[in-house]
Amino acid sequence: TLLMLVSAMAGREHILRAYQEAIDARYRFFSFGDAMFITRRKDT
């Protein structure tokens, strides 16, 4: 996955911390080929 590729460059622990922060902040993840778009989920 793209996250695994990014982990190879930035380090697994760093990416896992960032990923957990994004989940806690209710971000949504979308992958587009070799790019990634990350956005906050709108509260309804």
PDB file of C-alpha atoms in Angstrom:
ATOM      1  CA  THR A   1       0.000   0.000   0.000  1.00  0.00           C
ATOM      2  CA  LEU A   2       0.983   3.621  -0.225  1.00  0.00           C
ATOM      3  CA  LEU A   3       1.357   3.785   3.561  1.00  0.00           C
ATOM      4  CA  MET A   4       3.914   0.983   3.424  1.00  0.00           C
ATOM      5  CA  LEU A   5       5.852   2.840   0.747  1.00  0.00           C
ATOM      6  CA  VAL A   6       5.808   6.033   2.807  1.00  0.00           C
ATOM      7  CA  SER A   7       6.863   4.025   5.883  1.00  0.00           C
ATOM      8  CA  ALA A   8       9.921   2.809   4.011  1.00  0.00           C
ATOM      9  CA  MET A   9      10.947   6.426   3.486  1.00  0.00           C
ATOM     10  CA  ALA A  10       9.853   8.052   6.763  1.00  0.00           C
ATOM     11  CA  GLY A  11      10.099   5.158   9.214  1.00  0.00           C
ATOM     12  CA  ARG A  12       7.422   2.771  10.443  1.00  0.00           C
ATOM     13  CA  GLU A  13       6.983   4.212  13.950  1.00  0.00           C
ATOM     14  CA  HIS A  14       6.733   7.789  12.687  1.00  0.00           C
ATOM     15  CA  ILE A  15       4.054   6.848  10.154  1.00  0.00           C
ATOM     16  CA  LEU A  16       2.106   4.740  12.679  1.00  0.00           C
ATOM     17  CA  ARG A  17       2.023   7.697  15.100  1.00  0.00           C
ATOM     18  CA  ALA A  18       0.867  10.036  12.338  1.00  0.00           C
ATOM     19  CA  TYR A  19      -1.738   7.506  11.195  1.00  0.00           C
ATOM     20  CA  GLN A  20      -3.120   7.168  14.734  1.00  0.00           C
ATOM     21  CA  GLU A  21      -3.279  10.956  15.110  1.00  0.00           C
ATOM     22  CA  ALA A  22      -5.204  11.174  11.850  1.00  0.00           C
ATOM     23  CA  ILE A  23      -7.664   8.497  12.996  1.00  0.00           C
ATOM     24  CA  ASP A  24      -8.116  10.250  16.360  1.00  0.00           C
ATOM     25  CA  ALA A  25      -8.763  13.542  14.528  1.00  0.00           C
ATOM     26  CA  ARG A  26     -11.320  11.753  12.302  1.00  0.00           C
ATOM     27  CA  TYR A  27      -9.434  12.259   9.046  1.00  0.00           C
ATOM     28  CA  ARG A  28     -10.515  10.278   5.990  1.00  0.00           C
ATOM     29  CA  PHE A  29      -7.956   8.626   3.721  1.00  0.00           C
ATOM     30  CA  PHE A  30      -8.203   8.383  -0.053  1.00  0.00           C
ATOM     31  CA  SER A  31      -5.513   6.891  -2.312  1.00  0.00           C
ATOM     32  CA  PHE A  32      -5.216   7.948  -5.937  1.00  0.00           C
ATOM     33  CA  GLY A  33      -2.618   5.758  -7.638  1.00  0.00           C
ATOM     34  CA  ASP A  34       0.761   6.946  -6.399  1.00  0.00           C
ATOM     35  CA  ALA A  35      -0.622   9.885  -4.406  1.00  0.00           C
ATOM     36  CA  MET A  36      -2.713  10.254  -1.268  1.00  0.00           C
ATOM     37  CA  PHE A  37      -5.324  12.837  -0.326  1.00  0.00           C
ATOM     38  CA  ILE A  38      -6.088  13.191   3.404  1.00  0.00           C
ATOM     39  CA  THR A  39      -8.961  15.316   4.664  1.00  0.00           C
ATOM     40  CA  ARG A  40     -11.012  15.772   7.819  1.00  0.00           C
ATOM     41  CA  ARG A  41     -14.457  14.256   7.908  1.00  0.00           C
ATOM     42  CA  LYS A  42     -17.163  16.911   8.192  1.00  0.00           C
ATOM     43  CA  ASP A  43     -19.319  16.603  11.299  1.00  0.00           C
ATOM     44  CA  THR A  44     -22.957  16.092  10.439  1.00  0.00           C
TER      45      THR A  44
END
